[in-house]
Amino acid sequence: MAAGVLQLQRQLTDYTASLFSEGFLDDQFNQLQQLQDESNPDFVVEVVYVFFEDSERLLNELAKTLDQQSIDFRKVDAHVHQLKGSSSSIGAQRVQRVCIPFRNNCEEQNIEGCLRCLQQVKQEYTLVKNKLETLFKLEQQLLAAQRSMSTI
Amino acid sequence: MARNGFVSRWRRSSERVNAAVACDVSPPHVSDEVHVLAVDDSFVDRKVIERLLRISSCKVTAVDSGRRALQFLGLDDEKSSPVDFHESSTFKEIPVVIMSSENVLARIDRCLEEGAEDFIVKPVKLADVKRIKDFMTTRVYRFGNEEEEESGGMMMMNKRKLQDSLDLSSSSSPPQSISPSSSSLSSSPSSSLSSPSSPTPSSSGSTLPSSSLSAPSSPISLDSPIRRLKTTITD
């Protein structure tokens, strides 16, 4: 029904807007949307899923590295830098921002600080992952509704 | 020439270089399409830059390390000496563009002094690629006019590892004020601008043909460090 499509569209718009206003996403996410078109209709989803895999790998590495008897802070810093970079590239602003004090803690070789930051970055990552998955689901729902409309 | 020096240092430190984009520009009568070799150790960034370049009508090959970039370019042969590399007119002409998430003026200027043609602050946006592409297009004309068979190119290097190898951490440029209108590098996630460095007439600036900067169809955006330097030089 047309009403259903409109409602879904409204839901999607509102949800997206909230992700920006709450700082989960920044303008770089818009940049990615611009790169999506008929020839590459799944670009954003693809990149975001690469980001998920990459981040999970990095978070595991971080946990491992910080669990060592003798912590290699340069290694920790390198991982955080990578995480900062990739989150920045997709517009995951809150994840990126938590990486900044994390790097400072690495520089100061502050173990407690690093462990705290690791928790924070895990938290932010989980949040943005959930948000993005919800966003994609809404998009799928809207697409399905639009398709079913056109077949009526 | 600074660019050769830069390139030779790049070659020696290829192990530590992990991101670059080299662009082979074919003579216009053969093909208008630009072939870019994208190098970045981040899978996410590779995917993004690949798409950015493809959508800008560039052919793209993406690799994950400096070593693989050299392999692709056929330069990883241990037997070939740095001299061969220097004297190859093809590689000598490849302009280098640095990409980095770091936004420190002194370091940016140092990169430019070392021979980089431009500097893109990550995250890379469509506007950044468009700017670079306009620059590349101009160079095609230049090579076409000189009837060179060799193609020119461009490299965009992730500065993080390159910085380690070039030891860019020490800024040797004295502070000098830059006109406010051109001092901003917008859209940078962490604006940690250090004191502005002097706008030296860098070698990279002097090697750029003036036509590439005054191409009417593509005004260089204020985001470009090249523009910022040039503005202060010509003012």
Tab-separated table of C-alpha atoms in Angstrom:
chain	number	residue	atom	x	y	z
A	1	MET	CA	0.000	0.000	0.000
A	2	ALA	CA	1.196	3.511	-0.738
A	3	ALA	CA	0.717	4.479	2.880
A	4	GLY	CA	3.093	1.727	3.943
A	5	VAL	CA	5.811	2.949	1.586
A	6	LEU	CA	5.413	6.520	2.743
A	7	GLN	CA	5.575	5.455	6.337
A	8	LEU	CA	8.722	3.440	5.741
A	9	GLN	CA	10.286	6.330	3.887
A	10	ARG	CA	9.508	8.622	6.765
A	11	GLN	CA	10.911	6.117	9.229
A	12	LEU	CA	14.099	5.770	7.243
A	13	THR	CA	14.576	9.518	6.916
A	14	ASP	CA	13.989	10.097	10.605
A	15	TYR	CA	16.254	7.283	11.642
A	16	THR	CA	19.042	8.428	9.391
A	17	ALA	CA	18.694	11.977	10.677
A	18	SER	CA	18.953	10.755	14.253
A	19	LEU	CA	22.179	8.898	13.518
A	20	PHE	CA	23.679	12.149	12.315
A	21	SER	CA	22.328	14.318	15.066
A	22	GLU	CA	23.509	11.875	17.720
A	23	GLY	CA	26.954	11.904	16.190
A	24	PHE	CA	27.086	8.253	15.218
A	25	LEU	CA	27.637	9.227	11.616
A	26	ASP	CA	29.239	12.242	9.998
A	27	ASP	CA	29.425	13.725	6.536
A	28	GLN	CA	31.793	11.051	5.263
A	29	PHE	CA	28.846	8.639	5.367
A	30	ASN	CA	27.058	10.976	2.958
A	31	GLN	CA	30.103	10.847	0.735
A	32	LEU	CA	29.761	7.079	0.581
A	33	GLN	CA	26.077	7.362	-0.296
A	34	GLN	CA	27.076	9.559	-3.219
A	35	LEU	CA	29.255	6.783	-4.548
A	36	GLN	CA	26.349	4.371	-4.740
A	37	ASP	CA	24.341	4.146	-7.938
A	38	GLU	CA	22.602	1.659	-10.230
A	39	SER	CA	25.945	0.190	-11.284
A	40	ASN	CA	26.958	-0.208	-7.638
A	41	PRO	CA	23.724	-0.444	-5.681
A	42	ASP	CA	25.237	-2.139	-2.637
A	43	PHE	CA	28.366	-0.090	-2.250
A	44	VAL	CA	27.590	1.380	1.158
A	45	VAL	CA	26.569	-1.949	2.637
A	46	GLU	CA	29.687	-3.579	1.220
A	47	VAL	CA	32.071	-1.011	2.620
A	48	VAL	CA	30.349	-0.999	5.981
A	49	TYR	CA	30.606	-4.758	6.224
A	50	VAL	CA	34.291	-4.554	5.391
A	51	PHE	CA	34.522	-2.028	8.206
A	52	PHE	CA	32.759	-4.426	10.590
A	53	GLU	CA	35.134	-7.271	9.796
A	54	ASP	CA	38.162	-5.054	9.961
A	55	SER	CA	37.112	-3.488	13.259
A	56	GLU	CA	36.370	-6.802	14.902
A	57	ARG	CA	39.777	-8.064	13.894
A	58	LEU	CA	41.404	-4.934	15.283
A	59	LEU	CA	39.450	-5.063	18.536
A	60	ASN	CA	40.535	-8.660	19.025
A	61	GLU	CA	44.125	-7.742	18.332
A	62	LEU	CA	43.892	-4.872	20.758
A	63	ALA	CA	42.508	-7.060	23.517
A	64	LYS	CA	45.274	-9.573	22.903
A	65	THR	CA	48.050	-7.022	22.779
A	66	LEU	CA	46.878	-5.314	25.944
A	67	ASP	CA	46.699	-8.640	27.692
A	68	GLN	CA	50.383	-9.329	27.375
A	69	GLN	CA	52.791	-9.326	30.301
A	70	SER	CA	54.854	-6.747	28.544
A	71	ILE	CA	52.663	-4.521	26.402
A	72	ASP	CA	53.925	-3.389	23.054
A	73	PHE	CA	52.406	0.096	22.979
A	74	ARG	CA	53.615	0.793	19.493
A	75	LYS	CA	51.626	-2.184	18.303
A	76	VAL	CA	48.575	-1.019	20.245
A	77	ASP	CA	48.946	2.427	18.753
A	78	ALA	CA	49.242	1.022	15.252
A	79	HIS	CA	45.988	-0.898	15.663
A	80	VAL	CA	44.190	2.122	17.087
A	81	HIS	CA	45.470	4.250	14.254
A	82	GLN	CA	44.055	1.756	11.772
A	83	LEU	CA	40.725	1.709	13.546
A	84	LYS	CA	40.659	5.495	13.634
A	85	GLY	CA	41.392	5.600	9.930
A	86	SER	CA	38.784	3.114	8.833
A	87	SER	CA	36.063	4.532	11.066
A	88	SER	CA	36.850	7.965	9.689
A	89	SER	CA	36.631	6.642	6.136
A	90	ILE	CA	33.072	5.445	6.598
A	91	GLY	CA	31.961	8.297	8.814
A	92	ALA	CA	31.678	6.389	12.092
A	93	GLN	CA	32.369	9.529	14.043
A	94	ARG	CA	32.004	8.350	17.617
A	95	VAL	CA	34.290	5.381	17.094
A	96	GLN	CA	36.848	7.623	15.470
A	97	ARG	CA	36.675	10.135	18.322
A	98	VAL	CA	37.282	7.560	21.033
A	99	CYS	CA	40.450	6.541	19.214
A	100	ILE	CA	42.010	9.907	19.938
A	101	PRO	CA	42.386	9.595	23.725
A	102	PHE	CA	43.267	5.963	23.100
A	103	ARG	CA	46.314	7.017	21.110
A	104	ASN	CA	47.267	9.510	23.792
A	105	ASN	CA	47.188	6.728	26.352
A	106	CYS	CA	49.424	4.645	24.131
A	107	GLU	CA	51.879	7.464	23.886
A	108	GLU	CA	51.917	7.807	27.656
A	109	GLN	CA	52.110	4.036	28.003
A	110	ASN	CA	49.172	4.246	30.345
A	111	ILE	CA	47.818	0.721	30.699
A	112	GLU	CA	44.732	1.653	32.690
A	113	GLY	CA	43.928	4.406	30.256
A	114	CYS	CA	44.317	2.050	27.339
A	115	LEU	CA	42.086	-0.585	28.852
A	116	ARG	CA	39.458	2.047	29.569
A	117	CYS	CA	39.639	3.289	26.019
A	118	LEU	CA	39.411	-0.211	24.676
A	119	GLN	CA	36.133	-0.662	26.542
A	120	GLN	CA	34.867	2.636	25.227
A	121	VAL	CA	35.810	1.904	21.648
A	122	LYS	CA	34.197	-1.543	21.874
A	123	GLN	CA	31.060	0.091	23.171
A	124	GLU	CA	30.942	2.702	20.452
A	125	TYR	CA	31.653	0.134	17.810
A	126	THR	CA	28.825	-2.109	19.021
A	127	LEU	CA	26.457	0.847	19.083
A	128	VAL	CA	27.241	2.009	15.567
A	129	LYS	CA	27.139	-1.554	14.274
A	130	ASN	CA	23.638	-2.005	15.633
A	131	LYS	CA	22.548	1.356	14.297
A	132	LEU	CA	23.864	0.661	10.820
A	133	GLU	CA	22.342	-2.800	10.713
A	134	THR	CA	19.009	-1.273	11.671
A	135	LEU	CA	19.446	1.352	8.986
A	136	PHE	CA	20.140	-1.259	6.338
A	137	LYS	CA	17.141	-3.276	7.458
A	138	LEU	CA	14.892	-0.270	7.091
A	139	GLU	CA	16.271	0.316	3.621
A	140	GLN	CA	15.559	-3.284	2.682
A	141	GLN	CA	12.030	-3.018	4.006
A	142	LEU	CA	11.442	0.137	2.024
A	143	LEU	CA	12.822	-1.417	-1.147
A	144	ALA	CA	10.632	-4.497	-0.700
A	145	ALA	CA	7.558	-2.337	-0.143
A	146	GLN	CA	8.342	-0.238	-3.216
A	147	ARG	CA	8.831	-3.350	-5.318
A	148	SER	CA	5.568	-4.883	-4.195
A	149	MET	CA	3.842	-1.587	-4.988
A	150	SER	CA	5.094	-1.629	-8.542
A	151	THR	CA	3.791	-5.107	-9.178
A	152	ILE	CA	0.246	-4.261	-8.174
B	1	MET	CA	66.015	16.886	-8.471
B	2	ALA	CA	63.915	16.607	-5.406
B	3	ARG	CA	61.415	14.346	-7.009
B	4	ASN	CA	64.049	11.796	-7.943
B	5	GLY	CA	65.371	11.954	-4.432
B	6	PHE	CA	61.917	11.470	-3.087
B	7	VAL	CA	61.261	8.577	-5.402
B	8	SER	CA	64.551	6.858	-4.602
B	9	ARG	CA	63.902	7.145	-0.884
B	10	TRP	CA	60.447	5.814	-1.527
B	11	ARG	CA	61.909	2.864	-3.315
B	12	ARG	CA	64.350	2.009	-0.543
B	13	SER	CA	61.625	2.291	2.001
B	14	SER	CA	59.126	0.402	-0.077
B	15	GLU	CA	58.722	-2.106	2.685
B	16	ARG	CA	57.345	0.538	4.941
B	17	VAL	CA	55.288	2.379	2.386
B	18	ASN	CA	51.858	0.995	2.474
B	19	ALA	CA	49.706	3.261	0.450
B	20	ALA	CA	50.143	4.967	-2.862
B	21	VAL	CA	48.226	5.602	-5.979
B	22	ALA	CA	50.190	5.599	-9.159
B	23	CYS	CA	48.509	6.747	-12.267
B	24	ASP	CA	49.623	5.903	-15.735
B	25	VAL	CA	48.412	8.452	-18.156
B	26	SER	CA	48.353	7.183	-21.703
B	27	PRO	CA	48.858	9.570	-24.631
B	28	PRO	CA	45.472	11.015	-25.471
B	29	HIS	CA	45.289	9.564	-28.929
B	30	VAL	CA	45.547	6.087	-27.461
B	31	SER	CA	43.155	6.338	-24.585
B	32	ASP	CA	41.675	8.990	-22.392
B	33	GLU	CA	41.373	6.680	-19.493
B	34	VAL	CA	43.745	7.045	-16.631
B	35	HIS	CA	45.054	3.931	-14.912
B	36	VAL	CA	45.580	4.353	-11.238
B	37	LEU	CA	47.473	2.047	-8.948
B	38	ALA	CA	46.000	2.441	-5.502
B	39	VAL	CA	47.995	1.302	-2.534
B	40	ASP	CA	46.700	1.350	1.004
B	41	ASP	CA	47.046	-1.176	3.791
B	42	SER	CA	43.503	-0.495	4.970
B	43	PHE	CA	40.940	-2.672	3.261
B	44	VAL	CA	38.214	-0.120	3.980
B	45	ASP	CA	40.224	2.705	2.443
B	46	ARG	CA	41.098	0.582	-0.562
B	47	LYS	CA	37.466	-0.074	-1.216
B	48	VAL	CA	36.569	3.568	-0.874
B	49	ILE	CA	39.394	4.923	-3.013
B	50	GLU	CA	38.731	2.283	-5.627
B	51	ARG	CA	35.131	3.397	-5.923
B	52	LEU	CA	36.041	7.073	-5.839
B	53	LEU	CA	38.443	6.567	-8.719
B	54	ARG	CA	36.146	4.352	-10.765
B	55	ILE	CA	33.305	6.804	-10.442
B	56	SER	CA	35.753	9.428	-11.696
B	57	SER	CA	36.368	7.360	-14.807
B	58	CYS	CA	39.727	5.997	-13.805
B	59	LYS	CA	40.844	2.459	-14.259
B	60	VAL	CA	41.955	1.148	-10.879
B	61	THR	CA	44.238	-1.542	-9.539
B	62	ALA	CA	44.293	-1.739	-5.759
B	63	VAL	CA	47.104	-3.360	-3.787
B	64	ASP	CA	47.796	-3.517	-0.107
B	65	SER	CA	51.472	-2.689	0.227
B	66	GLY	CA	54.351	-0.732	-1.211
B	67	ARG	CA	56.033	-3.972	-2.103
B	68	ARG	CA	53.092	-5.120	-4.160
B	69	ALA	CA	52.970	-1.727	-5.809
B	70	LEU	CA	56.572	-2.142	-6.885
B	71	GLN	CA	55.813	-5.625	-8.100
B	72	PHE	CA	52.967	-4.325	-10.169
B	73	LEU	CA	55.138	-1.615	-11.644
B	74	GLY	CA	57.832	-4.160	-12.362
B	75	LEU	CA	60.285	-2.471	-10.058
B	76	ASP	CA	60.710	-5.072	-7.375
B	77	ASP	CA	63.514	-6.845	-9.108
B	78	GLU	CA	66.400	-6.864	-6.651
B	79	LYS	CA	68.797	-6.769	-9.542
B	80	SER	CA	67.593	-3.506	-10.995
B	81	SER	CA	69.521	-0.652	-9.499
B	82	PRO	CA	68.112	2.623	-8.215
B	83	VAL	CA	69.878	4.237	-11.142
B	84	ASP	CA	67.644	2.469	-13.627
B	85	PHE	CA	64.711	3.744	-11.708
B	86	HIS	CA	65.967	7.297	-11.662
B	87	GLU	CA	66.701	7.335	-15.330
B	88	SER	CA	63.454	5.799	-16.414
B	89	SER	CA	61.598	8.714	-17.871
B	90	THR	CA	58.334	6.985	-17.110
B	91	PHE	CA	58.794	6.767	-13.384
B	92	LYS	CA	60.643	10.013	-13.106
B	93	GLU	CA	57.537	11.764	-14.303
B	94	ILE	CA	55.064	10.116	-12.004
B	95	PRO	CA	53.737	12.844	-9.779
B	96	VAL	CA	53.162	11.847	-6.191
B	97	VAL	CA	50.172	12.748	-4.115
B	98	ILE	CA	50.168	11.936	-0.439
B	99	MET	CA	47.081	10.878	1.454
B	100	SER	CA	47.079	10.884	5.194
B	101	SER	CA	44.754	11.343	8.091
B	102	GLU	CA	47.333	13.615	9.642
B	103	ASN	CA	46.701	17.273	9.141
B	104	VAL	CA	49.916	18.882	10.300
B	105	LEU	CA	50.934	21.791	8.095
B	106	ALA	CA	54.632	21.415	8.663
B	107	ARG	CA	54.543	17.801	7.615
B	108	ILE	CA	52.365	18.521	4.628
B	109	ASP	CA	54.747	21.185	3.471
B	110	ARG	CA	57.664	18.893	3.959
B	111	CYS	CA	55.984	16.283	1.758
B	112	LEU	CA	55.450	18.899	-0.878
B	113	GLU	CA	59.043	20.019	-0.614
B	114	GLU	CA	60.192	16.465	-1.033
B	115	GLY	CA	58.441	16.358	-4.349
B	116	ALA	CA	54.847	15.425	-3.691
B	117	GLU	CA	52.472	17.130	-6.062
B	118	ASP	CA	49.613	17.367	-3.665
B	119	PHE	CA	48.388	16.224	-0.316
B	120	ILE	CA	44.979	14.840	0.477
B	121	VAL	CA	43.793	14.746	4.040
B	122	LYS	CA	41.813	11.621	4.798
B	123	PRO	CA	39.027	10.723	4.720
B	124	VAL	CA	39.221	11.048	0.966
B	125	LYS	CA	36.210	12.637	-0.684
B	126	LEU	CA	34.934	12.803	-4.213
B	127	ALA	CA	36.039	16.427	-4.464
B	128	ASP	CA	39.620	15.397	-3.649
B	129	VAL	CA	39.724	12.835	-6.421
B	130	LYS	CA	38.156	15.281	-8.854
B	131	ARG	CA	40.812	17.825	-8.049
B	132	ILE	CA	43.606	15.335	-8.606
B	133	LYS	CA	42.026	14.077	-11.779
B	134	ASP	CA	41.895	17.534	-13.257
B	135	PHE	CA	45.572	17.857	-12.550
B	136	MET	CA	46.255	14.516	-14.254
B	137	THR	CA	44.223	15.472	-17.286
B	138	THR	CA	46.315	18.559	-17.790
B	139	ARG	CA	49.456	16.518	-17.703
B	140	VAL	CA	48.127	14.339	-20.498
B	141	TYR	CA	48.093	17.325	-22.771
B	142	ARG	CA	51.616	18.131	-21.782
B	143	PHE	CA	52.894	14.691	-22.626
B	144	GLY	CA	50.830	14.606	-25.786
B	145	ASN	CA	52.439	17.812	-26.981
B	146	GLU	CA	55.907	16.495	-26.360
B	147	GLU	CA	54.976	13.351	-28.236
B	148	GLU	CA	56.282	11.155	-25.533
B	149	GLU	CA	55.485	7.527	-25.735
B	150	GLU	CA	56.070	7.102	-22.079
B	151	SER	CA	53.134	7.720	-19.874
B	152	GLY	CA	53.123	10.018	-16.901
B	153	GLY	CA	51.548	9.048	-13.676
B	154	MET	CA	50.684	9.946	-10.209
B	155	MET	CA	51.185	8.338	-6.880
B	156	MET	CA	49.111	8.925	-3.838
B	157	MET	CA	50.905	7.673	-0.824
B	158	ASN	CA	49.618	7.023	2.634
B	159	LYS	CA	51.989	9.147	4.596
B	160	ARG	CA	51.907	7.194	7.826
B	161	LYS	CA	54.561	4.650	6.961
B	162	LEU	CA	56.313	6.968	4.567
B	163	GLN	CA	56.702	9.411	7.406
B	164	ASP	CA	58.585	6.841	9.447
B	165	SER	CA	61.017	6.289	6.661
B	166	LEU	CA	61.492	9.908	5.701
B	167	ASP	CA	61.687	11.084	9.287
B	168	LEU	CA	59.281	13.907	8.802
B	169	SER	CA	58.649	14.272	12.495
B	170	SER	CA	60.990	17.195	12.849
B	171	SER	CA	59.695	20.347	11.317
B	172	SER	CA	62.439	22.589	10.101
B	173	SER	CA	60.248	25.325	8.692
B	174	PRO	CA	60.037	28.554	10.651
B	175	PRO	CA	56.553	29.757	11.459
B	176	GLN	CA	55.104	32.379	9.202
B	177	SER	CA	51.613	33.703	8.913
B	178	ILE	CA	49.537	32.645	5.979
B	179	SER	CA	46.636	34.747	4.692
B	180	PRO	CA	43.466	33.680	6.494
B	181	SER	CA	41.447	33.001	3.377
B	182	SER	CA	43.722	30.205	2.304
B	183	SER	CA	44.826	28.749	5.575
B	184	SER	CA	41.981	26.395	6.206
B	185	LEU	CA	42.152	22.748	5.402
B	186	SER	CA	38.530	21.999	5.816
B	187	SER	CA	36.810	18.746	6.596
B	188	SER	CA	39.584	17.273	8.601
B	189	PRO	CA	38.506	15.084	11.490
B	190	SER	CA	41.172	16.238	13.904
B	191	SER	CA	42.376	19.710	13.192
B	192	SER	CA	45.757	19.511	14.790
B	193	LEU	CA	47.350	22.189	12.720
B	194	SER	CA	50.810	23.047	13.879
B	195	SER	CA	52.213	26.511	13.418
B	196	PRO	CA	52.099	27.412	9.755
B	197	SER	CA	55.329	26.804	7.961
B	198	SER	CA	56.881	29.163	5.493
B	199	PRO	CA	55.567	28.952	1.960
B	200	THR	CA	58.887	28.032	0.422
B	201	PRO	CA	58.980	27.975	-3.327
B	202	SER	CA	59.105	24.214	-3.072
B	203	SER	CA	60.452	22.016	-5.780
B	204	SER	CA	57.052	20.478	-6.193
B	205	GLY	CA	55.659	23.900	-6.863
B	206	SER	CA	58.282	24.691	-9.425
B	207	THR	CA	57.916	21.424	-11.273
B	208	LEU	CA	54.229	21.940	-11.805
B	209	PRO	CA	53.614	23.423	-15.216
B	210	SER	CA	51.754	26.663	-14.711
B	211	SER	CA	49.033	25.448	-17.041
B	212	SER	CA	48.067	22.740	-14.610
B	213	LEU	CA	47.243	25.254	-11.959
B	214	SER	CA	45.385	27.690	-14.090
B	215	ALA	CA	43.238	25.171	-15.932
B	216	PRO	CA	40.067	27.221	-16.231
B	217	SER	CA	37.715	24.298	-16.036
B	218	SER	CA	39.026	23.155	-12.710
B	219	PRO	CA	39.732	25.869	-10.180
B	220	ILE	CA	41.860	24.416	-7.435
B	221	SER	CA	39.812	24.306	-4.288
B	222	LEU	CA	40.921	25.997	-1.142
B	223	ASP	CA	41.289	22.554	0.324
B	224	SER	CA	44.386	22.018	-1.744
B	225	PRO	CA	47.669	22.627	0.058
B	226	ILE	CA	49.176	23.406	-3.313
B	227	ARG	CA	46.748	26.266	-3.757
B	228	ARG	CA	47.523	27.509	-0.307
B	229	LEU	CA	51.250	27.577	-1.029
B	230	LYS	CA	50.795	29.065	-4.456
B	231	THR	CA	48.470	31.739	-3.156
B	232	THR	CA	51.065	32.952	-0.731
B	233	ILE	CA	53.854	32.805	-3.289
B	234	THR	CA	52.025	34.724	-5.975
B	235	ASP	CA	50.310	37.222	-3.652
